Amino acid sequence: MSIASGLHGRHLTRRLVQLYVGLTLYGVSSTLLVRSGLGLEPWGVLHQGLAEKTGLTIGVVSIIVGAVVLLLWIPIRQRPGLGTVSNVFVIGLAMDGTLALVPDVHGLAGRIPLLVAGIVLNGVATGLYIAARFGPGPRDGLMTGLHRITGRSIRLVRTAIEVAVVATGFLLGGSVGVGTVLYALAIGPLAQFFLRWFAVPEPDSGSTSAAPATPEGAILRR
């Protein structure tokens, strides 16, 4: 897949809207998890830890990490799509924008709803941008690329990467908590549901199959 591939067809406008709305909402959802203070998604733990150590905003760190991960695609011969490159920038910008608007919340009465809203919204966002079929995010592409060249299962590769990411982020000061566990348990079913909800028919068929045509879509993560 190249960056320009997929930029055609009668559903192009809908797919572009889904892509950018989905990526923006992903950034918003990640910010809600940050403000809940109850634990972040795996890559969010790393981003927050790096932000604590560098003094950069978490959105800027997200962009830098996404760009570095994208560079790792070169030796494993992965090819980015429009969604891949957009993922790097849009999510980080949306995070910093939302952080400027959403204040810190104190007390479980406010933090728990933020956590739940963040997880559910993340599932909505994931379904939106993956179903748009503009290519995987940098982190998903790294997983599928390593799966291809090592022959290891997607589950094993993904688990190994995310355990390493969470452990590194935690050591750097990132937030690991009940929200991290709930996210891990809920994001798969939520994304599966919203992938079906937002599925766009394939170009040459009237099918509304929920699963994207690429194996990357099955990852259900950014």
Tab-separated table of C-alpha atoms in Angstrom:
chain	number	residue	atom	x	y	z
A	1	MET	CA	0.000	0.000	0.000
A	2	SER	CA	1.258	3.472	-0.880
A	3	ILE	CA	0.181	6.775	0.629
A	4	ALA	CA	-1.848	7.616	-2.472
A	5	SER	CA	-3.516	4.214	-2.792
A	6	GLY	CA	-7.198	4.003	-2.011
A	7	LEU	CA	-7.879	7.629	-2.963
A	8	HIS	CA	-10.660	6.744	-5.361
A	9	GLY	CA	-14.103	5.190	-5.455
A	10	ARG	CA	-17.617	6.328	-4.735
A	11	HIS	CA	-17.172	6.032	-0.968
A	12	LEU	CA	-14.036	8.190	-0.865
A	13	THR	CA	-15.631	11.177	0.901
A	14	ARG	CA	-17.181	8.989	3.561
A	15	ARG	CA	-13.903	7.127	4.093
A	16	LEU	CA	-11.892	10.337	4.452
A	17	VAL	CA	-14.400	11.722	6.948
A	18	GLN	CA	-14.275	8.477	8.934
A	19	LEU	CA	-10.494	8.479	8.902
A	20	TYR	CA	-10.025	11.980	10.265
A	21	VAL	CA	-12.987	11.932	12.648
A	22	GLY	CA	-11.752	8.580	13.969
A	23	LEU	CA	-8.178	9.769	14.476
A	24	THR	CA	-9.348	12.978	16.150
A	25	LEU	CA	-11.639	11.062	18.497
A	26	TYR	CA	-8.803	8.684	19.275
A	27	GLY	CA	-6.758	11.627	20.500
A	28	VAL	CA	-9.711	12.906	22.519
A	29	SER	CA	-10.286	9.483	24.075
A	30	SER	CA	-6.638	9.158	25.062
A	31	THR	CA	-6.839	12.552	26.758
A	32	LEU	CA	-9.906	11.473	28.742
A	33	LEU	CA	-7.895	8.507	30.023
A	34	VAL	CA	-5.092	10.873	31.018
A	35	ARG	CA	-7.489	13.160	32.898
A	36	SER	CA	-9.139	10.200	34.651
A	37	GLY	CA	-5.826	9.413	36.337
A	38	LEU	CA	-6.806	5.749	36.617
A	39	GLY	CA	-4.451	4.257	34.057
A	40	LEU	CA	-3.744	4.634	30.332
A	41	GLU	CA	-3.742	2.390	27.285
A	42	PRO	CA	-0.347	0.643	26.752
A	43	TRP	CA	1.213	3.146	24.337
A	44	GLY	CA	-0.282	6.003	26.333
A	45	VAL	CA	1.703	4.820	29.366
A	46	LEU	CA	4.908	5.151	27.331
A	47	HIS	CA	3.912	8.550	25.939
A	48	GLN	CA	3.098	9.886	29.386
A	49	GLY	CA	6.328	8.548	30.855
A	50	LEU	CA	8.410	10.144	28.110
A	51	ALA	CA	6.482	13.399	28.515
A	52	GLU	CA	7.290	13.388	32.235
A	53	LYS	CA	10.999	12.938	31.555
A	54	THR	CA	11.364	15.312	28.607
A	55	GLY	CA	8.997	18.129	29.523
A	56	LEU	CA	7.288	17.834	26.141
A	57	THR	CA	3.522	17.581	25.872
A	58	ILE	CA	2.082	14.093	25.606
A	59	GLY	CA	0.739	14.925	22.140
A	60	VAL	CA	4.168	15.941	20.862
A	61	VAL	CA	5.668	12.780	22.369
A	62	SER	CA	2.964	10.722	20.622
A	63	ILE	CA	3.927	12.297	17.292
A	64	ILE	CA	7.644	11.671	17.854
A	65	VAL	CA	7.108	8.056	18.921
A	66	GLY	CA	4.800	7.461	15.956
A	67	ALA	CA	7.422	8.851	13.581
A	68	VAL	CA	10.172	6.700	15.122
A	69	VAL	CA	7.994	3.584	14.876
A	70	LEU	CA	7.247	4.463	11.255
A	71	LEU	CA	10.998	4.555	10.553
A	72	LEU	CA	11.172	0.992	11.872
A	73	TRP	CA	8.928	0.002	8.962
A	74	ILE	CA	11.838	0.518	6.555
A	75	PRO	CA	13.905	-2.570	7.472
A	76	ILE	CA	10.790	-4.757	7.687
A	77	ARG	CA	9.548	-3.453	4.314
A	78	GLN	CA	6.181	-2.166	5.374
A	79	ARG	CA	4.580	0.492	3.173
A	80	PRO	CA	2.510	3.287	4.764
A	81	GLY	CA	-0.895	4.467	3.631
A	82	LEU	CA	-2.586	7.828	4.046
A	83	GLY	CA	-4.063	6.631	7.314
A	84	THR	CA	-0.625	5.650	8.598
A	85	VAL	CA	0.919	9.075	8.095
A	86	SER	CA	-2.226	10.874	9.268
A	87	ASN	CA	-2.243	8.718	12.398
A	88	VAL	CA	1.169	10.036	13.427
A	89	PHE	CA	0.115	13.683	13.433
A	90	VAL	CA	-3.656	13.912	13.954
A	91	ILE	CA	-3.838	11.916	17.180
A	92	GLY	CA	-1.054	13.893	18.851
A	93	LEU	CA	-2.528	17.240	17.835
A	94	ALA	CA	-5.976	16.165	19.039
A	95	MET	CA	-4.529	15.084	22.374
A	96	ASP	CA	-2.840	18.402	23.071
A	97	GLY	CA	-5.895	20.332	21.921
A	98	THR	CA	-8.174	18.341	24.213
A	99	LEU	CA	-5.771	18.613	27.148
A	100	ALA	CA	-6.014	22.392	26.825
A	101	LEU	CA	-9.807	22.198	27.075
A	102	VAL	CA	-10.432	19.448	29.640
A	103	PRO	CA	-9.318	20.348	33.176
A	104	ASP	CA	-7.946	17.996	35.823
A	105	VAL	CA	-10.670	16.056	37.616
A	106	HIS	CA	-10.500	15.192	41.318
A	107	GLY	CA	-12.470	12.474	43.065
A	108	LEU	CA	-13.674	9.111	41.808
A	109	ALA	CA	-17.139	10.506	41.080
A	110	GLY	CA	-15.636	12.446	38.195
A	111	ARG	CA	-12.688	10.247	37.257
A	112	ILE	CA	-14.603	6.985	36.762
A	113	PRO	CA	-17.011	8.461	34.154
A	114	LEU	CA	-14.008	9.951	32.341
A	115	LEU	CA	-12.347	6.536	32.282
A	116	VAL	CA	-15.445	4.801	30.939
A	117	ALA	CA	-16.055	7.528	28.369
A	118	GLY	CA	-12.418	7.353	27.252
A	119	ILE	CA	-12.493	3.582	26.728
A	120	VAL	CA	-15.815	3.576	24.879
A	121	LEU	CA	-14.835	6.546	22.721
A	122	ASN	CA	-11.561	4.820	21.912
A	123	GLY	CA	-13.532	1.846	20.614
A	124	VAL	CA	-15.671	4.150	18.466
A	125	ALA	CA	-12.572	5.901	17.129
A	126	THR	CA	-10.818	2.625	16.350
A	127	GLY	CA	-13.811	1.331	14.437
A	128	LEU	CA	-14.074	4.557	12.467
A	129	TYR	CA	-10.496	4.870	11.277
A	130	ILE	CA	-9.777	1.174	10.650
A	131	ALA	CA	-13.012	0.734	8.690
A	132	ALA	CA	-11.960	3.654	6.467
A	133	ARG	CA	-9.294	1.314	4.977
A	134	PHE	CA	-6.456	3.816	4.513
A	135	GLY	CA	-3.782	1.646	6.082
A	136	PRO	CA	-2.777	0.649	9.603
A	137	GLY	CA	-1.364	2.942	12.239
A	138	PRO	CA	2.427	2.886	12.734
A	139	ARG	CA	2.227	0.633	15.788
A	140	ASP	CA	-0.104	-1.896	14.149
A	141	GLY	CA	2.107	-1.992	11.077
A	142	LEU	CA	5.126	-2.713	13.259
A	143	MET	CA	3.272	-5.648	14.802
A	144	THR	CA	2.149	-7.147	11.519
A	145	GLY	CA	5.566	-6.569	9.944
A	146	LEU	CA	7.327	-8.400	12.780
A	147	HIS	CA	4.725	-11.152	12.535
A	148	ARG	CA	5.510	-11.548	8.852
A	149	ILE	CA	9.297	-11.640	9.135
A	150	THR	CA	9.540	-13.700	12.341
A	151	GLY	CA	6.736	-16.155	11.709
A	152	ARG	CA	5.476	-15.636	15.259
A	153	SER	CA	1.775	-15.264	15.923
A	154	ILE	CA	0.144	-11.836	15.928
A	155	ARG	CA	-0.954	-12.451	19.506
A	156	LEU	CA	2.596	-13.201	20.661
A	157	VAL	CA	4.154	-10.275	18.796
A	158	ARG	CA	1.523	-7.833	20.002
A	159	THR	CA	1.745	-9.045	23.590
A	160	ALA	CA	5.544	-8.843	23.623
A	161	ILE	CA	5.573	-5.304	22.232
A	162	GLU	CA	2.858	-3.988	24.522
A	163	VAL	CA	4.338	-5.577	27.655
A	164	ALA	CA	7.657	-3.921	26.786
A	165	VAL	CA	5.901	-0.609	26.102
A	166	VAL	CA	3.925	-0.648	29.360
A	167	ALA	CA	6.949	-1.682	31.428
A	168	THR	CA	9.133	1.034	29.895
A	169	GLY	CA	6.429	3.667	30.285
A	170	PHE	CA	5.797	2.680	33.899
A	171	LEU	CA	9.511	2.930	34.752
A	172	LEU	CA	9.529	6.400	33.188
A	173	GLY	CA	6.579	7.506	35.308
A	174	GLY	CA	3.598	6.653	33.115
A	175	SER	CA	0.242	5.842	34.714
A	176	VAL	CA	-0.628	2.146	35.013
A	177	GLY	CA	-3.795	1.273	36.883
A	178	VAL	CA	-7.244	-0.219	36.743
A	179	GLY	CA	-7.904	1.760	33.578
A	180	THR	CA	-5.037	-0.025	31.826
A	181	VAL	CA	-6.555	-3.406	32.670
A	182	LEU	CA	-10.106	-2.377	31.751
A	183	TYR	CA	-8.858	-0.957	28.457
A	184	ALA	CA	-7.075	-4.203	27.608
A	185	LEU	CA	-10.219	-6.220	28.330
A	186	ALA	CA	-12.722	-3.920	26.621
A	187	ILE	CA	-11.025	-2.524	23.523
A	188	GLY	CA	-11.205	-5.720	21.450
A	189	PRO	CA	-14.970	-6.265	21.786
A	190	LEU	CA	-15.699	-2.539	21.458
A	191	ALA	CA	-13.597	-2.123	18.325
A	192	GLN	CA	-15.101	-5.274	16.800
A	193	PHE	CA	-18.594	-3.904	17.354
A	194	PHE	CA	-17.842	-0.477	15.923
A	195	LEU	CA	-15.934	-1.916	12.964
A	196	ARG	CA	-19.195	-3.582	11.939
A	197	TRP	CA	-21.145	-0.412	12.646
A	198	PHE	CA	-18.925	1.817	10.489
A	199	ALA	CA	-17.989	-0.691	7.771
A	200	VAL	CA	-17.716	0.814	4.281
A	201	PRO	CA	-18.662	-1.443	1.329
A	202	GLU	CA	-15.712	-2.770	-0.638
A	203	PRO	CA	-15.151	-1.017	-4.004
A	204	ASP	CA	-16.220	-3.925	-6.212
A	205	SER	CA	-19.010	-5.393	-4.150
A	206	GLY	CA	-22.113	-4.415	-2.284
A	207	SER	CA	-20.865	-6.188	0.806
A	208	THR	CA	-20.857	-4.367	4.111
A	209	SER	CA	-18.488	-6.840	5.712
A	210	ALA	CA	-17.152	-5.394	8.908
A	211	ALA	CA	-13.597	-6.640	8.673
A	212	PRO	CA	-11.185	-4.505	6.711
A	213	ALA	CA	-9.527	-6.200	3.744
A	214	THR	CA	-6.045	-6.073	5.268
A	215	PRO	CA	-4.792	-8.235	8.153
A	216	GLU	CA	-3.782	-5.067	9.941
A	217	GLY	CA	-7.460	-4.294	10.448
A	218	ALA	CA	-7.840	-7.337	12.629
A	219	ILE	CA	-5.442	-5.893	15.198
A	220	LEU	CA	-8.100	-3.508	16.473
A	221	ARG	CA	-5.482	-1.080	17.755
A	222	ARG	CA	-3.680	2.068	16.785
